[in-house]
Amino acid sequence: MKIVIANWKMNLLSAEAANFCQAFKAGYSPKPGCEIGIAPPATLLREVSAHLAGSGVQVYAQNGYFEQKGAFTGEISMGQIKDAGCHGVILGHSERRHIFGEMDENLVKKLKAAWECELMPVLCIGETLTQRDAGFTLDVLHAQLDVLKLTGPGPLVLAYEPVWAIGTGRVAETAQIEEVHAFIHDELLRLWSGRGMEVPIQYGGSVTPENFAGILKVPFVAGGLVGGASLDPAKFLKLAEQAQAAI
Ligand code: PGA
């Protein structure tokens, strides 16, 4: 199974999103075994869901809060995300962790809240350059994956995104991706036994149509979480086709 998700981050306005969806749908045909998703900003969730209805492309939110409702100014609940037509929600993206102080403790609650609303969570993990240079990559990932011990098993997509490769144009080397994905695979087995084997592990960080086919060949890489290259429908279509060809 392969899964490619466009993470639009804080980009695109309504008309641009409509154009993107039209252009993408014109070239896209779904293929069993390969899921495609788009994660627009919260303001566009409902309309992107409407544009993509019937296309086989799923919509994800970029974040969500764990409480169901109440006085939490600026937040959106998992129920509201579901209500906007979404299939899933990205959680723990490095920009949430590093710019907005997202904590692992909250992620346990967010994962559970997503499951309660039947949303597919995409949990992001990854080390910073300082942590990699100091030789702590696997320790950092081990600690970040510990949230899964606290939640117990459930439907999940995992995204390995080395922080130093996000939006930098600096993609991780094949050997680095291979080491980490094999490690995550083993950790999932340790944490969730057989259920852990069902979790697709995406790579993210400066994925482009030029490097994606090679990344998809790495063992235990089940697709990609794509930022910059996902803002161009032609590029994102190429990435979708590459993942379909890699099934
Ligand atoms: P990038 O972003 O493809 O622009 O590096 C990936 C991500 O942050 O999900």
mmCIF file of C-alpha atoms and ligand atoms in Angstrom:
data_model
loop_
_atom_site.group_PDB
_atom_site.id
_atom_site.type_symbol
_atom_site.label_atom_id
_atom_site.label_comp_id
_atom_site.label_asym_id
_atom_site.label_seq_id
_atom_site.Cartn_x
_atom_site.Cartn_y
_atom_site.Cartn_z
ATOM 1 C CA MET A 1 0.000 0.000 0.000
ATOM 2 C CA LYS A 2 1.229 3.475 -0.893
ATOM 3 C CA ILE A 3 -0.072 6.825 0.302
ATOM 4 C CA VAL A 4 0.910 10.299 -0.868
ATOM 5 C CA ILE A 5 -0.419 13.401 0.869
ATOM 6 C CA ALA A 6 -0.097 17.023 -0.225
ATOM 7 C CA ASN A 7 0.561 19.261 2.756
ATOM 8 C CA TRP A 8 -0.365 22.720 1.511
ATOM 9 C CA LYS A 9 0.615 24.327 4.840
ATOM 10 C CA MET A 10 -0.501 28.015 4.980
ATOM 11 C CA ASN A 11 -0.790 28.377 1.205
ATOM 12 C CA LEU A 12 -3.480 28.905 -1.439
ATOM 13 C CA LEU A 13 -6.689 30.912 -1.541
ATOM 14 C CA SER A 14 -10.116 29.642 -2.492
ATOM 15 C CA ALA A 15 -9.819 30.247 -6.243
ATOM 16 C CA GLU A 16 -6.317 28.756 -6.359
ATOM 17 C CA ALA A 17 -7.521 25.649 -4.545
ATOM 18 C CA ALA A 18 -10.408 25.289 -7.012
ATOM 19 C CA ASN A 19 -7.990 25.537 -9.954
ATOM 20 C CA PHE A 20 -5.648 23.015 -8.366
ATOM 21 C CA CYS A 21 -8.448 20.487 -7.798
ATOM 22 C CA GLN A 22 -9.764 20.898 -11.334
ATOM 23 C CA ALA A 23 -6.315 20.422 -12.865
ATOM 24 C CA PHE A 24 -5.452 17.477 -10.629
ATOM 25 C CA LYS A 25 -8.750 15.682 -11.198
ATOM 26 C CA ALA A 26 -8.387 16.072 -14.970
ATOM 27 C CA GLY A 27 -5.236 13.967 -14.936
ATOM 28 C CA TYR A 28 -5.818 11.613 -12.023
ATOM 29 C CA SER A 29 -7.228 8.122 -12.096
ATOM 30 C CA PRO A 30 -7.269 6.177 -8.821
ATOM 31 C CA LYS A 31 -5.531 2.839 -8.573
ATOM 32 C CA PRO A 32 -6.167 0.233 -5.859
ATOM 33 C CA GLY A 33 -3.335 0.048 -3.358
ATOM 34 C CA CYS A 34 -2.422 3.730 -3.653
ATOM 35 C CA GLU A 35 -4.174 6.474 -1.707
ATOM 36 C CA ILE A 36 -3.858 10.162 -2.506
ATOM 37 C CA GLY A 37 -4.721 12.921 -0.057
ATOM 38 C CA ILE A 38 -4.665 16.695 0.144
ATOM 39 C CA ALA A 39 -4.298 18.658 3.381
ATOM 40 C CA PRO A 40 -5.457 22.247 2.760
ATOM 41 C CA PRO A 41 -5.567 24.985 5.386
ATOM 42 C CA ALA A 42 -8.614 24.820 7.683
ATOM 43 C CA THR A 43 -10.492 27.566 5.819
ATOM 44 C CA LEU A 44 -10.536 25.439 2.660
ATOM 45 C CA LEU A 45 -11.364 22.010 4.092
ATOM 46 C CA ARG A 46 -15.041 22.016 3.251
ATOM 47 C CA GLU A 47 -14.705 23.399 -0.245
ATOM 48 C CA VAL A 48 -11.754 21.205 -1.197
ATOM 49 C CA SER A 49 -13.766 18.207 0.054
ATOM 50 C CA ALA A 50 -16.601 19.310 -2.244
ATOM 51 C CA HIS A 51 -14.257 19.807 -5.226
ATOM 52 C CA LEU A 52 -12.764 16.349 -4.723
ATOM 53 C CA ALA A 53 -16.015 14.468 -4.016
ATOM 54 C CA GLY A 54 -16.132 11.300 -6.093
ATOM 55 C CA SER A 55 -12.531 11.659 -7.293
ATOM 56 C CA GLY A 56 -11.060 9.142 -4.845
ATOM 57 C CA VAL A 57 -8.766 11.840 -3.417
ATOM 58 C CA GLN A 58 -9.084 12.187 0.352
ATOM 59 C CA VAL A 59 -8.925 15.375 2.380
ATOM 60 C CA TYR A 60 -6.883 15.787 5.562
ATOM 61 C CA ALA A 61 -6.698 18.625 8.076
ATOM 62 C CA GLN A 62 -3.215 19.852 9.054
ATOM 63 C CA ASN A 63 -3.945 19.778 12.792
ATOM 64 C CA GLY A 64 -6.844 19.363 15.190
ATOM 65 C CA TYR A 65 -7.549 19.777 18.895
ATOM 66 C CA PHE A 66 -8.405 16.960 21.280
ATOM 67 C CA GLU A 67 -11.378 18.511 23.081
ATOM 68 C CA GLN A 68 -14.747 18.039 21.383
ATOM 69 C CA LYS A 69 -16.013 21.593 21.868
ATOM 70 C CA GLY A 70 -15.808 24.581 24.171
ATOM 71 C CA ALA A 71 -13.774 27.664 24.917
ATOM 72 C CA PHE A 72 -10.618 26.955 22.878
ATOM 73 C CA THR A 73 -10.231 30.050 20.716
ATOM 74 C CA GLY A 74 -8.484 29.384 17.433
ATOM 75 C CA GLU A 75 -8.697 25.610 17.592
ATOM 76 C CA ILE A 76 -10.815 23.176 15.576
ATOM 77 C CA SER A 77 -12.079 19.851 16.902
ATOM 78 C CA MET A 78 -11.810 16.438 15.283
ATOM 79 C CA GLY A 79 -15.609 16.410 15.015
ATOM 80 C CA GLN A 80 -15.525 19.701 13.094
ATOM 81 C CA ILE A 81 -12.829 18.302 10.817
ATOM 82 C CA LYS A 82 -14.965 15.220 10.139
ATOM 83 C CA ASP A 83 -17.976 17.455 9.579
ATOM 84 C CA ALA A 84 -16.031 19.420 6.938
ATOM 85 C CA GLY A 85 -15.737 16.223 4.894
ATOM 86 C CA CYS A 86 -12.252 15.113 5.908
ATOM 87 C CA HIS A 87 -10.887 11.592 5.921
ATOM 88 C CA GLY A 88 -7.975 12.280 8.249
ATOM 89 C CA VAL A 89 -5.768 14.711 10.125
ATOM 90 C CA ILE A 90 -2.015 15.374 10.216
ATOM 91 C CA LEU A 91 -0.699 15.424 13.792
ATOM 92 C CA GLY A 92 2.636 16.452 15.264
ATOM 93 C CA HIS A 93 4.071 18.016 12.124
ATOM 94 C CA SER A 94 7.513 19.416 12.894
ATOM 95 C CA GLU A 95 6.263 22.958 12.272
ATOM 96 C CA ARG A 96 3.602 22.370 14.935
ATOM 97 C CA ARG A 97 6.224 20.958 17.297
ATOM 98 C CA HIS A 98 8.944 23.549 16.713
ATOM 99 C CA ILE A 99 7.053 26.770 15.939
ATOM 100 C CA PHE A 100 3.944 26.193 18.077
ATOM 101 C CA GLY A 101 5.291 24.027 20.892
ATOM 102 C CA GLU A 102 3.206 20.915 20.228
ATOM 103 C CA MET A 103 3.879 18.358 22.990
ATOM 104 C CA ASP A 104 3.879 14.563 22.820
ATOM 105 C CA GLU A 105 1.447 14.553 25.725
ATOM 106 C CA ASN A 106 -1.128 16.408 23.602
ATOM 107 C CA LEU A 107 -0.489 14.049 20.716
ATOM 108 C CA VAL A 108 -1.673 11.073 22.757
ATOM 109 C CA LYS A 109 -4.969 12.888 23.361
ATOM 110 C CA LYS A 110 -5.182 14.061 19.755
ATOM 111 C CA LEU A 111 -4.662 10.556 18.370
ATOM 112 C CA LYS A 112 -7.419 9.211 20.588
ATOM 113 C CA ALA A 113 -9.748 12.092 19.664
ATOM 114 C CA ALA A 114 -9.106 11.478 15.950
ATOM 115 C CA TRP A 115 -9.992 7.811 16.349
ATOM 116 C CA GLU A 116 -13.161 8.677 18.243
ATOM 117 C CA CYS A 117 -14.253 10.743 15.231
ATOM 118 C CA GLU A 118 -13.165 8.047 12.764
ATOM 119 C CA LEU A 119 -10.423 10.190 11.284
ATOM 120 C CA MET A 120 -7.183 8.654 10.011
ATOM 121 C CA PRO A 121 -4.278 10.338 11.832
ATOM 122 C CA VAL A 122 -0.957 10.937 10.084
ATOM 123 C CA LEU A 123 1.579 11.163 12.888
ATOM 124 C CA CYS A 124 4.782 13.012 11.956
ATOM 125 C CA ILE A 125 8.117 12.328 13.614
ATOM 126 C CA GLY A 126 11.647 13.440 12.829
ATOM 127 C CA GLU A 127 14.944 14.650 14.208
ATOM 128 C CA THR A 128 16.545 18.087 13.919
ATOM 129 C CA LEU A 129 19.960 18.563 12.348
ATOM 130 C CA THR A 130 21.549 19.134 15.767
ATOM 131 C CA GLN A 131 20.094 15.866 17.011
ATOM 132 C CA ARG A 132 21.291 13.986 13.912
ATOM 133 C CA ASP A 133 24.787 15.486 14.091
ATOM 134 C CA ALA A 134 25.000 14.507 17.752
ATOM 135 C CA GLY A 135 24.098 10.900 16.863
ATOM 136 C CA PHE A 136 20.703 10.974 18.587
ATOM 137 C CA THR A 137 18.428 10.342 15.592
ATOM 138 C CA LEU A 138 17.117 6.932 16.651
ATOM 139 C CA ASP A 139 16.756 7.983 20.305
ATOM 140 C CA VAL A 140 14.654 10.981 19.289
ATOM 141 C CA LEU A 141 12.428 8.862 17.070
ATOM 142 C CA HIS A 142 12.135 6.215 19.779
ATOM 143 C CA ALA A 143 10.934 8.872 22.235
ATOM 144 C CA GLN A 144 8.488 10.391 19.733
ATOM 145 C CA LEU A 145 7.050 6.946 18.956
ATOM 146 C CA ASP A 146 6.418 6.324 22.641
ATOM 147 C CA VAL A 147 3.058 8.102 22.295
ATOM 148 C CA LEU A 148 1.889 4.959 20.496
ATOM 149 C CA LYS A 149 2.564 2.912 23.611
ATOM 150 C CA LEU A 150 0.214 5.205 25.514
ATOM 151 C CA THR A 151 -2.551 5.218 22.908
ATOM 152 C CA GLY A 152 -2.470 1.529 22.057
ATOM 153 C CA PRO A 153 -3.088 0.395 18.480
ATOM 154 C CA GLY A 154 -5.462 2.037 16.008
ATOM 155 C CA PRO A 155 -5.615 3.091 12.364
ATOM 156 C CA LEU A 156 -2.528 5.171 11.590
ATOM 157 C CA VAL A 157 -0.217 6.543 8.941
ATOM 158 C CA LEU A 158 3.245 7.473 10.124
ATOM 159 C CA ALA A 159 5.384 10.122 8.406
ATOM 160 C CA TYR A 160 9.129 10.251 8.938
ATOM 161 C CA GLU A 161 10.200 13.817 8.212
ATOM 162 C CA PRO A 162 13.754 14.768 9.116
ATOM 163 C CA VAL A 163 13.336 18.396 10.175
ATOM 164 C CA TRP A 164 16.500 19.444 8.315
ATOM 165 C CA ALA A 165 15.039 18.139 5.033
ATOM 166 C CA ILE A 166 11.713 19.990 5.267
ATOM 167 C CA GLY A 167 11.474 22.876 2.827
ATOM 168 C CA THR A 168 15.248 23.041 2.506
ATOM 169 C CA GLY A 169 15.717 21.279 -0.821
ATOM 170 C CA ARG A 170 18.008 18.925 1.057
ATOM 171 C CA VAL A 171 16.557 15.431 0.762
ATOM 172 C CA ALA A 172 17.800 12.689 3.101
ATOM 173 C CA GLU A 173 20.193 10.190 1.535
ATOM 174 C CA THR A 174 18.866 6.768 0.614
ATOM 175 C CA ALA A 175 20.970 5.084 3.318
ATOM 176 C CA GLN A 176 19.607 7.482 5.958
ATOM 177 C CA ILE A 177 16.002 6.857 4.915
ATOM 178 C CA GLU A 178 16.638 3.115 4.818
ATOM 179 C CA GLU A 179 18.096 3.031 8.325
ATOM 180 C CA VAL A 180 15.286 5.076 9.841
ATOM 181 C CA HIS A 181 12.393 3.355 8.083
ATOM 182 C CA ALA A 182 13.686 -0.085 9.113
ATOM 183 C CA PHE A 183 14.035 1.222 12.668
ATOM 184 C CA ILE A 184 10.484 2.606 12.695
ATOM 185 C CA HIS A 185 9.188 -0.688 11.292
ATOM 186 C CA ASP A 186 10.857 -2.562 14.162
ATOM 187 C CA GLU A 187 9.564 -0.070 16.729
ATOM 188 C CA LEU A 188 6.004 -0.431 15.434
ATOM 189 C CA LEU A 189 6.321 -4.201 15.734
ATOM 190 C CA ARG A 190 7.597 -3.820 19.299
ATOM 191 C CA LEU A 191 4.867 -1.346 20.275
ATOM 192 C CA TRP A 192 1.817 -2.727 18.499
ATOM 193 C CA SER A 193 2.856 -6.258 17.425
ATOM 194 C CA GLY A 194 0.931 -7.354 14.301
ATOM 195 C CA ARG A 195 -1.117 -4.137 14.217
ATOM 196 C CA GLY A 196 2.118 -2.209 13.833
ATOM 197 C CA MET A 197 2.783 -3.942 10.524
ATOM 198 C CA GLU A 198 -0.376 -2.392 9.072
ATOM 199 C CA VAL A 199 0.970 1.156 9.478
ATOM 200 C CA PRO A 200 2.300 2.717 6.248
ATOM 201 C CA ILE A 201 5.462 4.765 6.810
ATOM 202 C CA GLN A 202 5.748 7.820 4.576
ATOM 203 C CA TYR A 203 8.917 9.799 3.945
ATOM 204 C CA GLY A 204 8.699 13.590 3.898
ATOM 205 C CA GLY A 205 11.225 16.362 3.320
ATOM 206 C CA SER A 206 11.913 18.036 -0.041
ATOM 207 C CA VAL A 207 10.201 15.294 -2.055
ATOM 208 C CA THR A 208 10.012 16.199 -5.769
ATOM 209 C CA PRO A 209 9.170 14.328 -8.987
ATOM 210 C CA GLU A 210 12.944 14.140 -9.543
ATOM 211 C CA ASN A 211 13.772 12.220 -6.350
ATOM 212 C CA PHE A 212 10.540 10.423 -5.434
ATOM 213 C CA ALA A 213 10.884 7.291 -7.593
ATOM 214 C CA GLY A 214 14.223 6.543 -5.908
ATOM 215 C CA ILE A 215 12.823 7.160 -2.420
ATOM 216 C CA LEU A 216 9.891 4.816 -3.131
ATOM 217 C CA LYS A 217 12.352 1.975 -3.783
ATOM 218 C CA VAL A 218 13.700 2.122 -0.223
ATOM 219 C CA PRO A 219 12.383 -0.758 1.930
ATOM 220 C CA PHE A 220 9.470 0.202 4.232
ATOM 221 C CA VAL A 221 8.841 3.515 2.439
ATOM 222 C CA ALA A 222 5.093 3.561 1.755
ATOM 223 C CA GLY A 223 4.754 6.934 0.053
ATOM 224 C CA GLY A 224 5.355 10.556 0.866
ATOM 225 C CA LEU A 225 4.137 13.628 2.720
ATOM 226 C CA VAL A 226 4.864 16.492 0.362
ATOM 227 C CA GLY A 227 4.970 20.234 0.999
ATOM 228 C CA GLY A 228 6.495 22.538 -1.631
ATOM 229 C CA ALA A 229 6.088 20.227 -4.638
ATOM 230 C CA SER A 230 2.433 19.611 -3.789
ATOM 231 C CA LEU A 231 1.365 23.187 -4.586
ATOM 232 C CA ASP A 232 1.694 22.566 -8.324
ATOM 233 C CA PRO A 233 -0.997 20.185 -9.637
ATOM 234 C CA ALA A 234 1.244 18.899 -12.457
ATOM 235 C CA LYS A 235 4.029 18.043 -10.006
ATOM 236 C CA PHE A 236 1.667 16.465 -7.504
ATOM 237 C CA LEU A 237 0.102 14.413 -10.285
ATOM 238 C CA LYS A 238 3.565 13.117 -11.208
ATOM 239 C CA LEU A 239 4.168 12.148 -7.582
ATOM 240 C CA ALA A 240 0.828 10.324 -7.456
ATOM 241 C CA GLU A 241 1.672 8.452 -10.639
ATOM 242 C CA GLN A 242 5.103 7.504 -9.332
ATOM 243 C CA ALA A 243 3.529 6.058 -6.180
ATOM 244 C CA GLN A 244 0.978 4.154 -8.273
ATOM 245 C CA ALA A 245 3.796 2.739 -10.402
ATOM 246 C CA ALA A 246 5.611 1.600 -7.249
ATOM 247 C CA ILE A 247 2.764 -0.611 -5.928
HETATM 248 P P1 PGA B 1 8.553 19.930 1.920
HETATM 249 O O1 PGA B 1 7.583 19.774 3.180
HETATM 250 O O2 PGA B 1 8.130 18.862 0.921
HETATM 251 O O3 PGA B 1 8.321 21.315 1.415
HETATM 252 O O4 PGA B 1 9.948 19.701 2.391
HETATM 253 C C1 PGA B 1 7.222 18.505 3.670
HETATM 254 C C2 PGA B 1 6.378 18.632 4.895
HETATM 255 O O5 PGA B 1 6.655 19.509 5.740
HETATM 256 O O6 PGA B 1 5.414 17.868 5.089
#
